[in-house]
């Protein structure tokens, strides 16, 4: 391996099931581990900063605690880790972004997104069918939820952090257990894109009036009864899916 890195050629020929990282490792390179890997351990003083593309993809890893100095979980890092039923981050996590397809088809039921994460990448949690609960820390810096980020999960509700400005196309599409969508009073949300909640089971939602709702943002949500648009001046407008806009007295 190169100094401070764990790479593909180091492990690809070895049937490693368990591995303890040296504290000096800063980067886990692309395709670092093969399918036999079941567990990894990081020391308390781990210097790990980056988990590169496909580093753990299609391994048999069952749980992982991401060290605090990791800033980037790159695309496909844990793709199709179908035995991964637990992922945790330390309270002082420095993670900034979760790459596209990073946890595609993983098996965990719950995740807490660290406070410094600014972007959840395209399809990051796509097809995590057991994922029911997503939590954000109070001081969340999240700004974007990219396209299909939570597609096909089993989430039931979500409270969107205040600094999120954009919920992208199909972000929560086909989340059939998804019934409750909340936005904070100080929300900076600007855009909800096409198909963001398509095929969900949301019953009602309140949205600030200055949010740009793109055409089809909640299509095929047959359980939705009403959407309340919050106006700054003490009025609200009620949207019903069948009747369009009408002023609510």
JSON list of C-alpha atoms in Angstrom, two decimals:
[
{"chain": "A", "resi": 1, "resn": "UNK", "atom": "CA", "xyz": [0.00, 0.00, 0.00]},
{"chain": "A", "resi": 2, "resn": "UNK", "atom": "CA", "xyz": [0.97, 3.62, -0.42]},
{"chain": "A", "resi": 3, "resn": "UNK", "atom": "CA", "xyz": [1.63, 5.49, 2.79]},
{"chain": "A", "resi": 4, "resn": "UNK", "atom": "CA", "xyz": [-1.63, 6.31, 4.56]},
{"chain": "A", "resi": 5, "resn": "UNK", "atom": "CA", "xyz": [-3.79, 4.37, 2.08]},
{"chain": "A", "resi": 6, "resn": "UNK", "atom": "CA", "xyz": [-5.45, 0.98, 1.88]},
{"chain": "A", "resi": 7, "resn": "UNK", "atom": "CA", "xyz": [-5.86, -0.09, -1.73]},
{"chain": "A", "resi": 8, "resn": "UNK", "atom": "CA", "xyz": [-7.32, -2.64, -4.10]},
{"chain": "A", "resi": 9, "resn": "UNK", "atom": "CA", "xyz": [-4.26, -4.76, -4.77]},
{"chain": "A", "resi": 10, "resn": "UNK", "atom": "CA", "xyz": [-3.61, -5.17, -1.06]},
{"chain": "A", "resi": 11, "resn": "UNK", "atom": "CA", "xyz": [-6.78, -7.13, -0.40]},
{"chain": "A", "resi": 12, "resn": "UNK", "atom": "CA", "xyz": [-8.19, -8.39, -3.68]},
{"chain": "A", "resi": 13, "resn": "UNK", "atom": "CA", "xyz": [-6.29, -11.68, -3.53]},
{"chain": "A", "resi": 14, "resn": "UNK", "atom": "CA", "xyz": [-6.97, -12.24, 0.18]},
{"chain": "A", "resi": 15, "resn": "UNK", "atom": "CA", "xyz": [-10.13, -13.79, 1.62]},
{"chain": "A", "resi": 16, "resn": "UNK", "atom": "CA", "xyz": [-10.22, -11.40, 4.56]},
{"chain": "A", "resi": 17, "resn": "UNK", "atom": "CA", "xyz": [-13.25, -11.59, 6.86]},
{"chain": "A", "resi": 18, "resn": "UNK", "atom": "CA", "xyz": [-12.17, -9.22, 9.65]},
{"chain": "A", "resi": 19, "resn": "UNK", "atom": "CA", "xyz": [-9.84, -6.26, 9.51]},
{"chain": "A", "resi": 20, "resn": "UNK", "atom": "CA", "xyz": [-8.55, -3.73, 12.06]},
{"chain": "A", "resi": 21, "resn": "UNK", "atom": "CA", "xyz": [-7.31, -0.51, 10.49]},
{"chain": "A", "resi": 22, "resn": "UNK", "atom": "CA", "xyz": [-4.06, 1.09, 11.60]},
{"chain": "A", "resi": 23, "resn": "UNK", "atom": "CA", "xyz": [-4.67, 4.57, 12.97]},
{"chain": "A", "resi": 24, "resn": "UNK", "atom": "CA", "xyz": [-2.38, 6.08, 10.31]},
{"chain": "A", "resi": 25, "resn": "UNK", "atom": "CA", "xyz": [-4.66, 5.17, 7.38]},
{"chain": "A", "resi": 26, "resn": "UNK", "atom": "CA", "xyz": [-6.22, 8.33, 5.89]},
{"chain": "A", "resi": 27, "resn": "UNK", "atom": "CA", "xyz": [-7.75, 7.00, 2.66]},
{"chain": "A", "resi": 28, "resn": "UNK", "atom": "CA", "xyz": [-9.46, 3.74, 1.76]},
{"chain": "A", "resi": 29, "resn": "UNK", "atom": "CA", "xyz": [-8.99, 3.43, -2.00]},
{"chain": "A", "resi": 30, "resn": "UNK", "atom": "CA", "xyz": [-11.42, 2.31, -4.67]},
{"chain": "A", "resi": 31, "resn": "UNK", "atom": "CA", "xyz": [-12.40, -1.38, -4.62]},
{"chain": "A", "resi": 32, "resn": "UNK", "atom": "CA", "xyz": [-10.28, -1.95, -1.52]},
{"chain": "A", "resi": 33, "resn": "UNK", "atom": "CA", "xyz": [-12.11, -5.00, -0.15]},
{"chain": "A", "resi": 34, "resn": "UNK", "atom": "CA", "xyz": [-13.57, -8.15, -1.62]},
{"chain": "A", "resi": 35, "resn": "UNK", "atom": "CA", "xyz": [-16.85, -9.91, -0.88]},
{"chain": "A", "resi": 36, "resn": "UNK", "atom": "CA", "xyz": [-15.65, -12.03, 2.06]},
{"chain": "A", "resi": 37, "resn": "UNK", "atom": "CA", "xyz": [-15.22, -9.04, 4.42]},
{"chain": "A", "resi": 38, "resn": "UNK", "atom": "CA", "xyz": [-17.64, -9.20, 7.38]},
{"chain": "A", "resi": 39, "resn": "UNK", "atom": "CA", "xyz": [-16.33, -6.70, 9.92]},
{"chain": "A", "resi": 40, "resn": "UNK", "atom": "CA", "xyz": [-13.94, -3.77, 10.30]},
{"chain": "A", "resi": 41, "resn": "UNK", "atom": "CA", "xyz": [-12.63, -1.98, 13.36]},
{"chain": "A", "resi": 42, "resn": "UNK", "atom": "CA", "xyz": [-11.15, 1.50, 13.62]},
{"chain": "A", "resi": 43, "resn": "UNK", "atom": "CA", "xyz": [-8.97, 2.65, 16.54]},
{"chain": "A", "resi": 44, "resn": "UNK", "atom": "CA", "xyz": [-10.13, 5.67, 18.61]},
{"chain": "A", "resi": 45, "resn": "UNK", "atom": "CA", "xyz": [-7.35, 7.82, 17.11]},
{"chain": "A", "resi": 46, "resn": "UNK", "atom": "CA", "xyz": [-8.16, 6.88, 13.49]},
{"chain": "A", "resi": 47, "resn": "UNK", "atom": "CA", "xyz": [-6.99, 9.48, 10.95]},
{"chain": "A", "resi": 48, "resn": "UNK", "atom": "CA", "xyz": [-9.28, 8.19, 8.21]},
{"chain": "A", "resi": 49, "resn": "UNK", "atom": "CA", "xyz": [-10.62, 11.05, 6.04]},
{"chain": "A", "resi": 50, "resn": "UNK", "atom": "CA", "xyz": [-11.94, 9.56, 2.81]},
{"chain": "A", "resi": 51, "resn": "UNK", "atom": "CA", "xyz": [-13.74, 6.35, 1.83]},
{"chain": "A", "resi": 52, "resn": "UNK", "atom": "CA", "xyz": [-13.38, 6.21, -1.95]},
{"chain": "A", "resi": 53, "resn": "UNK", "atom": "CA", "xyz": [-15.61, 4.73, -4.66]},
{"chain": "A", "resi": 54, "resn": "UNK", "atom": "CA", "xyz": [-16.72, 1.14, -4.15]},
{"chain": "A", "resi": 55, "resn": "UNK", "atom": "CA", "xyz": [-14.33, 0.70, -1.20]},
{"chain": "A", "resi": 56, "resn": "UNK", "atom": "CA", "xyz": [-16.69, -1.76, 0.53]},
{"chain": "A", "resi": 57, "resn": "UNK", "atom": "CA", "xyz": [-19.07, -2.42, -2.37]},
{"chain": "A", "resi": 58, "resn": "UNK", "atom": "CA", "xyz": [-20.67, -5.88, -2.38]},
{"chain": "A", "resi": 59, "resn": "UNK", "atom": "CA", "xyz": [-18.82, -7.02, 0.73]},
{"chain": "A", "resi": 60, "resn": "UNK", "atom": "CA", "xyz": [-20.50, -9.02, 3.50]},
{"chain": "A", "resi": 61, "resn": "UNK", "atom": "CA", "xyz": [-19.92, -6.32, 6.12]},
{"chain": "A", "resi": 62, "resn": "UNK", "atom": "CA", "xyz": [-22.59, -6.36, 8.84]},
{"chain": "A", "resi": 63, "resn": "UNK", "atom": "CA", "xyz": [-22.00, -3.11, 10.76]},
{"chain": "A", "resi": 64, "resn": "UNK", "atom": "CA", "xyz": [-19.68, -0.13, 10.76]},
{"chain": "A", "resi": 65, "resn": "UNK", "atom": "CA", "xyz": [-18.93, 2.92, 12.89]},
{"chain": "A", "resi": 66, "resn": "UNK", "atom": "CA", "xyz": [-17.51, 5.69, 10.70]},
{"chain": "A", "resi": 67, "resn": "UNK", "atom": "CA", "xyz": [-14.51, 7.41, 12.35]},
{"chain": "A", "resi": 68, "resn": "UNK", "atom": "CA", "xyz": [-14.97, 11.09, 13.26]},
{"chain": "A", "resi": 69, "resn": "UNK", "atom": "CA", "xyz": [-12.49, 12.62, 10.78]},
{"chain": "A", "resi": 70, "resn": "UNK", "atom": "CA", "xyz": [-14.09, 11.09, 7.68]},
{"chain": "A", "resi": 71, "resn": "UNK", "atom": "CA", "xyz": [-15.28, 13.97, 5.48]},
{"chain": "A", "resi": 72, "resn": "UNK", "atom": "CA", "xyz": [-16.31, 12.11, 2.31]},
{"chain": "A", "resi": 73, "resn": "UNK", "atom": "CA", "xyz": [-18.13, 8.84, 1.71]},
{"chain": "A", "resi": 74, "resn": "UNK", "atom": "CA", "xyz": [-17.76, 8.61, -2.05]},
{"chain": "A", "resi": 75, "resn": "UNK", "atom": "CA", "xyz": [-20.02, 7.12, -4.71]},
{"chain": "A", "resi": 76, "resn": "UNK", "atom": "CA", "xyz": [-20.92, 3.42, -4.42]},
{"chain": "A", "resi": 77, "resn": "UNK", "atom": "CA", "xyz": [-18.81, 3.05, -1.23]},
{"chain": "A", "resi": 78, "resn": "UNK", "atom": "CA", "xyz": [-21.19, 0.54, 0.37]},
{"chain": "A", "resi": 79, "resn": "UNK", "atom": "CA", "xyz": [-23.31, -0.34, -2.66]},
{"chain": "A", "resi": 80, "resn": "UNK", "atom": "CA", "xyz": [-25.15, -3.64, -2.35]},
{"chain": "A", "resi": 81, "resn": "UNK", "atom": "CA", "xyz": [-23.78, -4.47, 1.10]},
{"chain": "A", "resi": 82, "resn": "UNK", "atom": "CA", "xyz": [-26.90, -6.50, 1.73]},
{"chain": "A", "resi": 83, "resn": "UNK", "atom": "CA", "xyz": [-25.81, -7.61, 5.21]},
{"chain": "A", "resi": 84, "resn": "UNK", "atom": "CA", "xyz": [-25.06, -4.09, 6.42]},
{"chain": "A", "resi": 85, "resn": "UNK", "atom": "CA", "xyz": [-27.71, -3.72, 9.12]},
{"chain": "A", "resi": 86, "resn": "UNK", "atom": "CA", "xyz": [-26.10, -1.03, 11.29]},
{"chain": "A", "resi": 87, "resn": "UNK", "atom": "CA", "xyz": [-24.22, 2.17, 10.53]},
{"chain": "A", "resi": 88, "resn": "UNK", "atom": "CA", "xyz": [-23.21, 4.76, 13.11]},
{"chain": "A", "resi": 89, "resn": "UNK", "atom": "CA", "xyz": [-21.39, 8.08, 13.19]},
{"chain": "A", "resi": 90, "resn": "UNK", "atom": "CA", "xyz": [-19.69, 9.68, 16.15]},
{"chain": "A", "resi": 91, "resn": "UNK", "atom": "CA", "xyz": [-21.28, 12.79, 17.66]},
{"chain": "A", "resi": 92, "resn": "UNK", "atom": "CA", "xyz": [-18.29, 14.87, 16.51]},
{"chain": "A", "resi": 93, "resn": "UNK", "atom": "CA", "xyz": [-18.39, 13.53, 12.94]},
{"chain": "A", "resi": 94, "resn": "UNK", "atom": "CA", "xyz": [-16.82, 15.79, 10.29]},
{"chain": "A", "resi": 95, "resn": "UNK", "atom": "CA", "xyz": [-18.66, 14.11, 7.39]},
{"chain": "A", "resi": 96, "resn": "UNK", "atom": "CA", "xyz": [-19.62, 16.62, 4.67]},
{"chain": "A", "resi": 97, "resn": "UNK", "atom": "CA", "xyz": [-21.21, 14.61, 1.91]},
{"chain": "A", "resi": 98, "resn": "UNK", "atom": "CA", "xyz": [-22.68, 11.21, 1.12]},
{"chain": "A", "resi": 99, "resn": "UNK", "atom": "CA", "xyz": [-21.99, 10.28, -2.48]},
{"chain": "A", "resi": 100, "resn": "UNK", "atom": "CA", "xyz": [-24.35, 8.87, -5.08]},
{"chain": "A", "resi": 101, "resn": "UNK", "atom": "CA", "xyz": [-25.44, 5.26, -4.54]},
{"chain": "A", "resi": 102, "resn": "UNK", "atom": "CA", "xyz": [-23.24, 5.23, -1.41]},
{"chain": "A", "resi": 103, "resn": "UNK", "atom": "CA", "xyz": [-25.61, 2.92, 0.51]},
{"chain": "A", "resi": 104, "resn": "UNK", "atom": "CA", "xyz": [-27.66, 1.50, -2.35]},
{"chain": "A", "resi": 105, "resn": "UNK", "atom": "CA", "xyz": [-29.45, -1.71, -1.32]},
{"chain": "A", "resi": 106, "resn": "UNK", "atom": "CA", "xyz": [-28.12, -1.81, 2.25]},
{"chain": "A", "resi": 107, "resn": "UNK", "atom": "CA", "xyz": [-30.14, -3.37, 5.05]},
{"chain": "A", "resi": 108, "resn": "UNK", "atom": "CA", "xyz": [-30.14, -0.99, 8.03]},
{"chain": "A", "resi": 109, "resn": "UNK", "atom": "CA", "xyz": [-33.39, 0.30, 9.54]},
{"chain": "A", "resi": 110, "resn": "UNK", "atom": "CA", "xyz": [-32.20, 3.63, 10.96]},
{"chain": "A", "resi": 111, "resn": "UNK", "atom": "CA", "xyz": [-29.63, 6.30, 10.28]},
{"chain": "A", "resi": 112, "resn": "UNK", "atom": "CA", "xyz": [-28.69, 9.60, 11.92]},
{"chain": "A", "resi": 113, "resn": "UNK", "atom": "CA", "xyz": [-27.20, 12.04, 9.41]},
{"chain": "A", "resi": 114, "resn": "UNK", "atom": "CA", "xyz": [-24.25, 13.95, 10.96]},
{"chain": "A", "resi": 115, "resn": "UNK", "atom": "CA", "xyz": [-24.55, 17.70, 11.38]},
{"chain": "A", "resi": 116, "resn": "UNK", "atom": "CA", "xyz": [-21.93, 18.81, 8.81]},
{"chain": "A", "resi": 117, "resn": "UNK", "atom": "CA", "xyz": [-23.37, 16.83, 5.88]},
{"chain": "A", "resi": 118, "resn": "UNK", "atom": "CA", "xyz": [-24.37, 19.35, 3.23]},
{"chain": "A", "resi": 119, "resn": "UNK", "atom": "CA", "xyz": [-25.52, 17.03, 0.46]},
{"chain": "A", "resi": 120, "resn": "UNK", "atom": "CA", "xyz": [-27.14, 13.60, 0.28]},
{"chain": "A", "resi": 121, "resn": "UNK", "atom": "CA", "xyz": [-26.19, 12.36, -3.16]},
{"chain": "A", "resi": 122, "resn": "UNK", "atom": "CA", "xyz": [-28.27, 10.91, -5.97]},
{"chain": "A", "resi": 123, "resn": "UNK", "atom": "CA", "xyz": [-29.70, 7.49, -5.06]},
{"chain": "A", "resi": 124, "resn": "UNK", "atom": "CA", "xyz": [-27.61, 7.48, -1.86]},
{"chain": "A", "resi": 125, "resn": "UNK", "atom": "CA", "xyz": [-30.14, 5.28, 0.00]},
{"chain": "A", "resi": 126, "resn": "UNK", "atom": "CA", "xyz": [-32.04, 3.98, -3.04]},
{"chain": "A", "resi": 127, "resn": "UNK", "atom": "CA", "xyz": [-33.68, 0.58, -2.40]},
{"chain": "A", "resi": 128, "resn": "UNK", "atom": "CA", "xyz": [-32.72, 0.41, 1.28]},
{"chain": "A", "resi": 129, "resn": "UNK", "atom": "CA", "xyz": [-36.01, -1.38, 1.79]},
{"chain": "A", "resi": 130, "resn": "UNK", "atom": "CA", "xyz": [-35.70, -1.76, 5.56]},
{"chain": "A", "resi": 131, "resn": "UNK", "atom": "CA", "xyz": [-34.82, 1.90, 6.17]},
{"chain": "A", "resi": 132, "resn": "UNK", "atom": "CA", "xyz": [-37.67, 3.29, 8.28]},
{"chain": "A", "resi": 133, "resn": "UNK", "atom": "CA", "xyz": [-36.17, 6.12, 10.29]},
{"chain": "A", "resi": 134, "resn": "UNK", "atom": "CA", "xyz": [-33.99, 9.03, 9.18]},
{"chain": "A", "resi": 135, "resn": "UNK", "atom": "CA", "xyz": [-32.91, 11.59, 11.75]},
{"chain": "A", "resi": 136, "resn": "UNK", "atom": "CA", "xyz": [-30.97, 14.82, 11.48]},
{"chain": "A", "resi": 137, "resn": "UNK", "atom": "CA", "xyz": [-29.07, 16.54, 14.26]},
{"chain": "A", "resi": 138, "resn": "UNK", "atom": "CA", "xyz": [-30.44, 19.84, 15.62]},
{"chain": "A", "resi": 139, "resn": "UNK", "atom": "CA", "xyz": [-27.67, 21.88, 14.01]},
{"chain": "A", "resi": 140, "resn": "UNK", "atom": "CA", "xyz": [-27.87, 20.14, 10.63]},
{"chain": "A", "resi": 141, "resn": "UNK", "atom": "CA", "xyz": [-26.15, 21.95, 7.74]},
{"chain": "A", "resi": 142, "resn": "UNK", "atom": "CA", "xyz": [-27.86, 19.87, 5.05]},
{"chain": "A", "resi": 143, "resn": "UNK", "atom": "CA", "xyz": [-28.68, 21.90, 1.91]},
{"chain": "A", "resi": 144, "resn": "UNK", "atom": "CA", "xyz": [-29.66, 19.43, -0.81]},
{"chain": "A", "resi": 145, "resn": "UNK", "atom": "CA", "xyz": [-31.40, 16.08, -1.08]},
{"chain": "A", "resi": 146, "resn": "UNK", "atom": "CA", "xyz": [-30.50, 14.87, -4.56]},
{"chain": "A", "resi": 147, "resn": "UNK", "atom": "CA", "xyz": [-32.57, 12.89, -7.06]},
{"chain": "A", "resi": 148, "resn": "UNK", "atom": "CA", "xyz": [-33.93, 9.52, -5.87]},
{"chain": "A", "resi": 149, "resn": "UNK", "atom": "CA", "xyz": [-31.90, 9.80, -2.65]},
{"chain": "A", "resi": 150, "resn": "UNK", "atom": "CA", "xyz": [-34.45, 7.78, -0.65]},
{"chain": "A", "resi": 151, "resn": "UNK", "atom": "CA", "xyz": [-36.31, 6.04, -3.49]},
{"chain": "A", "resi": 152, "resn": "UNK", "atom": "CA", "xyz": [-37.99, 2.82, -2.50]},
{"chain": "A", "resi": 153, "resn": "UNK", "atom": "CA", "xyz": [-37.17, 3.00, 1.21]},
{"chain": "A", "resi": 154, "resn": "UNK", "atom": "CA", "xyz": [-39.67, 2.28, 4.00]},
{"chain": "A", "resi": 155, "resn": "UNK", "atom": "CA", "xyz": [-39.38, 5.64, 5.75]},
{"chain": "A", "resi": 156, "resn": "UNK", "atom": "CA", "xyz": [-42.54, 6.70, 7.52]},
{"chain": "A", "resi": 157, "resn": "UNK", "atom": "CA", "xyz": [-41.85, 10.36, 8.29]},
{"chain": "A", "resi": 158, "resn": "UNK", "atom": "CA", "xyz": [-39.20, 13.04, 7.97]},
{"chain": "A", "resi": 159, "resn": "UNK", "atom": "CA", "xyz": [-38.48, 16.48, 9.40]},
{"chain": "A", "resi": 160, "resn": "UNK", "atom": "CA", "xyz": [-36.56, 18.47, 6.78]},
{"chain": "A", "resi": 161, "resn": "UNK", "atom": "CA", "xyz": [-33.69, 20.46, 8.34]},
{"chain": "A", "resi": 162, "resn": "UNK", "atom": "CA", "xyz": [-33.98, 24.26, 8.06]},
{"chain": "A", "resi": 163, "resn": "UNK", "atom": "CA", "xyz": [-31.08, 24.87, 5.63]},
{"chain": "A", "resi": 164, "resn": "UNK", "atom": "CA", "xyz": [-32.31, 22.48, 2.93]},
{"chain": "A", "resi": 165, "resn": "UNK", "atom": "CA", "xyz": [-33.01, 24.59, -0.16]},
{"chain": "A", "resi": 166, "resn": "UNK", "atom": "CA", "xyz": [-33.82, 21.88, -2.70]},
{"chain": "A", "resi": 167, "resn": "UNK", "atom": "CA", "xyz": [-35.53, 18.49, -2.67]},
{"chain": "A", "resi": 168, "resn": "UNK", "atom": "CA", "xyz": [-34.65, 17.07, -6.07]},
{"chain": "A", "resi": 169, "resn": "UNK", "atom": "CA", "xyz": [-36.51, 14.95, -8.59]},
{"chain": "A", "resi": 170, "resn": "UNK", "atom": "CA", "xyz": [-37.96, 11.69, -7.26]},
{"chain": "A", "resi": 171, "resn": "UNK", "atom": "CA", "xyz": [-36.18, 12.11, -3.91]},
{"chain": "A", "resi": 172, "resn": "UNK", "atom": "CA", "xyz": [-38.84, 10.09, -2.05]},
{"chain": "A", "resi": 173, "resn": "UNK", "atom": "CA", "xyz": [-40.50, 8.34, -4.98]},
{"chain": "A", "resi": 174, "resn": "UNK", "atom": "CA", "xyz": [-42.26, 5.03, -4.21]},
{"chain": "A", "resi": 175, "resn": "UNK", "atom": "CA", "xyz": [-41.79, 5.36, -0.44]},
{"chain": "A", "resi": 176, "resn": "UNK", "atom": "CA", "xyz": [-45.08, 3.62, 0.19]},
{"chain": "A", "resi": 177, "resn": "UNK", "atom": "CA", "xyz": [-44.92, 3.88, 4.00]},
{"chain": "A", "resi": 178, "resn": "UNK", "atom": "CA", "xyz": [-44.14, 7.61, 3.88]},
{"chain": "A", "resi": 179, "resn": "UNK", "atom": "CA", "xyz": [-47.04, 9.44, 5.57]},
{"chain": "A", "resi": 180, "resn": "UNK", "atom": "CA", "xyz": [-45.63, 12.48, 7.37]},
{"chain": "A", "resi": 181, "resn": "UNK", "atom": "CA", "xyz": [-43.53, 15.27, 5.87]},
{"chain": "A", "resi": 182, "resn": "UNK", "atom": "CA", "xyz": [-42.59, 18.24, 8.06]},
{"chain": "A", "resi": 183, "resn": "UNK", "atom": "CA", "xyz": [-40.74, 21.50, 7.47]},
{"chain": "A", "resi": 184, "resn": "UNK", "atom": "CA", "xyz": [-39.37, 23.71, 10.25]},
{"chain": "A", "resi": 185, "resn": "UNK", "atom": "CA", "xyz": [-40.73, 27.25, 10.79]},
{"chain": "A", "resi": 186, "resn": "UNK", "atom": "CA", "xyz": [-37.38, 28.74, 9.78]},
{"chain": "A", "resi": 187, "resn": "UNK", "atom": "CA", "xyz": [-37.10, 26.60, 6.64]},
{"chain": "A", "resi": 188, "resn": "UNK", "atom": "CA", "xyz": [-35.02, 27.92, 3.70]},
{"chain": "A", "resi": 189, "resn": "UNK", "atom": "CA", "xyz": [-36.63, 25.47, 1.27]},
{"chain": "A", "resi": 190, "resn": "UNK", "atom": "CA", "xyz": [-36.91, 26.93, -2.25]},
{"chain": "A", "resi": 191, "resn": "UNK", "atom": "CA", "xyz": [-37.75, 24.09, -4.63]},
{"chain": "A", "resi": 192, "resn": "UNK", "atom": "CA", "xyz": [-39.49, 20.70, -4.57]},
{"chain": "A", "resi": 193, "resn": "UNK", "atom": "CA", "xyz": [-38.86, 19.07, -7.93]},
{"chain": "A", "resi": 194, "resn": "UNK", "atom": "CA", "xyz": [-40.95, 16.84, -10.17]},
{"chain": "A", "resi": 195, "resn": "UNK", "atom": "CA", "xyz": [-41.94, 13.49, -8.68]},
{"chain": "A", "resi": 196, "resn": "UNK", "atom": "CA", "xyz": [-40.29, 14.18, -5.32]},
{"chain": "A", "resi": 197, "resn": "UNK", "atom": "CA", "xyz": [-43.11, 12.43, -3.43]},
{"chain": "A", "resi": 198, "resn": "UNK", "atom": "CA", "xyz": [-44.59, 10.39, -6.28]},
{"chain": "A", "resi": 199, "resn": "UNK", "atom": "CA", "xyz": [-46.21, 7.16, -5.11]},
{"chain": "A", "resi": 200, "resn": "UNK", "atom": "CA", "xyz": [-45.90, 7.95, -1.40]},
{"chain": "A", "resi": 201, "resn": "UNK", "atom": "CA", "xyz": [-48.70, 7.74, 1.18]},
{"chain": "A", "resi": 202, "resn": "UNK", "atom": "CA", "xyz": [-48.54, 11.32, 2.49]},
{"chain": "A", "resi": 203, "resn": "UNK", "atom": "CA", "xyz": [-51.92, 12.40, 3.85]},
{"chain": "A", "resi": 204, "resn": "UNK", "atom": "CA", "xyz": [-51.34, 16.13, 4.37]},
{"chain": "A", "resi": 205, "resn": "UNK", "atom": "CA", "xyz": [-48.50, 18.63, 4.36]},
{"chain": "A", "resi": 206, "resn": "UNK", "atom": "CA", "xyz": [-47.87, 22.30, 5.13]},
{"chain": "A", "resi": 207, "resn": "UNK", "atom": "CA", "xyz": [-45.47, 24.16, 2.83]},
{"chain": "A", "resi": 208, "resn": "UNK", "atom": "CA", "xyz": [-44.27, 27.81, 2.86]},
{"chain": "A", "resi": 209, "resn": "UNK", "atom": "CA", "xyz": [-45.80, 29.90, 0.07]},
{"chain": "A", "resi": 210, "resn": "UNK", "atom": "CA", "xyz": [-42.48, 30.86, -1.52]},
{"chain": "A", "resi": 211, "resn": "UNK", "atom": "CA", "xyz": [-41.51, 27.25, -2.28]},
{"chain": "A", "resi": 212, "resn": "UNK", "atom": "CA", "xyz": [-41.44, 26.51, -6.01]},
{"chain": "A", "resi": 213, "resn": "UNK", "atom": "CA", "xyz": [-43.52, 23.35, -6.42]},
{"chain": "A", "resi": 214, "resn": "UNK", "atom": "CA", "xyz": [-42.62, 21.79, -9.76]},
{"chain": "A", "resi": 215, "resn": "UNK", "atom": "CA", "xyz": [-45.31, 20.10, -11.82]},
{"chain": "A", "resi": 216, "resn": "UNK", "atom": "CA", "xyz": [-45.96, 16.54, -10.69]},
{"chain": "A", "resi": 217, "resn": "UNK", "atom": "CA", "xyz": [-44.12, 16.89, -7.40]},
{"chain": "A", "resi": 218, "resn": "UNK", "atom": "CA", "xyz": [-46.78, 14.85, -5.59]},
{"chain": "A", "resi": 219, "resn": "UNK", "atom": "CA", "xyz": [-48.40, 12.88, -8.41]},
{"chain": "A", "resi": 220, "resn": "UNK", "atom": "CA", "xyz": [-49.83, 9.41, -7.68]},
{"chain": "A", "resi": 221, "resn": "UNK", "atom": "CA", "xyz": [-50.21, 10.22, -3.99]},
{"chain": "A", "resi": 222, "resn": "UNK", "atom": "CA", "xyz": [-53.72, 8.84, -3.73]},
{"chain": "A", "resi": 223, "resn": "UNK", "atom": "CA", "xyz": [-53.85, 9.16, 0.08]},
{"chain": "A", "resi": 224, "resn": "UNK", "atom": "CA", "xyz": [-53.15, 12.90, 0.06]},
{"chain": "A", "resi": 225, "resn": "UNK", "atom": "CA", "xyz": [-56.18, 14.85, 1.26]},
{"chain": "A", "resi": 226, "resn": "UNK", "atom": "CA", "xyz": [-54.83, 18.37, 1.44]},
{"chain": "A", "resi": 227, "resn": "UNK", "atom": "CA", "xyz": [-51.75, 20.55, 1.15]},
{"chain": "A", "resi": 228, "resn": "UNK", "atom": "CA", "xyz": [-51.69, 23.78, 3.10]},
{"chain": "A", "resi": 229, "resn": "UNK", "atom": "CA", "xyz": [-49.59, 26.63, 1.73]},
{"chain": "A", "resi": 230, "resn": "UNK", "atom": "CA", "xyz": [-48.43, 28.92, 4.53]},
{"chain": "A", "resi": 231, "resn": "UNK", "atom": "CA", "xyz": [-48.55, 32.63, 3.69]},
{"chain": "A", "resi": 232, "resn": "UNK", "atom": "CA", "xyz": [-46.53, 35.25, 5.55]},
{"chain": "A", "resi": 233, "resn": "UNK", "atom": "CA", "xyz": [-49.67, 37.33, 6.01]},
{"chain": "A", "resi": 234, "resn": "UNK", "atom": "CA", "xyz": [-51.87, 35.27, 8.31]},
{"chain": "A", "resi": 235, "resn": "UNK", "atom": "CA", "xyz": [-53.73, 33.73, 5.34]},
{"chain": "A", "resi": 236, "resn": "UNK", "atom": "CA", "xyz": [-53.21, 30.27, 3.99]},
{"chain": "A", "resi": 237, "resn": "UNK", "atom": "CA", "xyz": [-54.23, 28.66, 0.76]},
{"chain": "A", "resi": 238, "resn": "UNK", "atom": "CA", "xyz": [-55.51, 25.12, 0.61]},
{"chain": "A", "resi": 239, "resn": "UNK", "atom": "CA", "xyz": [-54.73, 22.90, -2.36]},
{"chain": "A", "resi": 240, "resn": "UNK", "atom": "CA", "xyz": [-56.76, 19.80, -2.95]},
{"chain": "A", "resi": 241, "resn": "UNK", "atom": "CA", "xyz": [-55.52, 17.45, -5.60]},
{"chain": "A", "resi": 242, "resn": "UNK", "atom": "CA", "xyz": [-58.85, 17.37, -7.39]},
{"chain": "A", "resi": 243, "resn": "UNK", "atom": "CA", "xyz": [-59.97, 21.00, -7.03]},
{"chain": "A", "resi": 244, "resn": "UNK", "atom": "CA", "xyz": [-56.82, 23.10, -7.51]},
{"chain": "A", "resi": 245, "resn": "UNK", "atom": "CA", "xyz": [-56.35, 26.31, -5.50]},
{"chain": "A", "resi": 246, "resn": "UNK", "atom": "CA", "xyz": [-58.94, 27.96, -3.29]},
{"chain": "A", "resi": 247, "resn": "UNK", "atom": "CA", "xyz": [-58.58, 30.49, -0.52]},
{"chain": "A", "resi": 248, "resn": "UNK", "atom": "CA", "xyz": [-59.11, 29.18, 2.96]},
{"chain": "A", "resi": 249, "resn": "UNK", "atom": "CA", "xyz": [-60.95, 31.70, 5.13]}
]
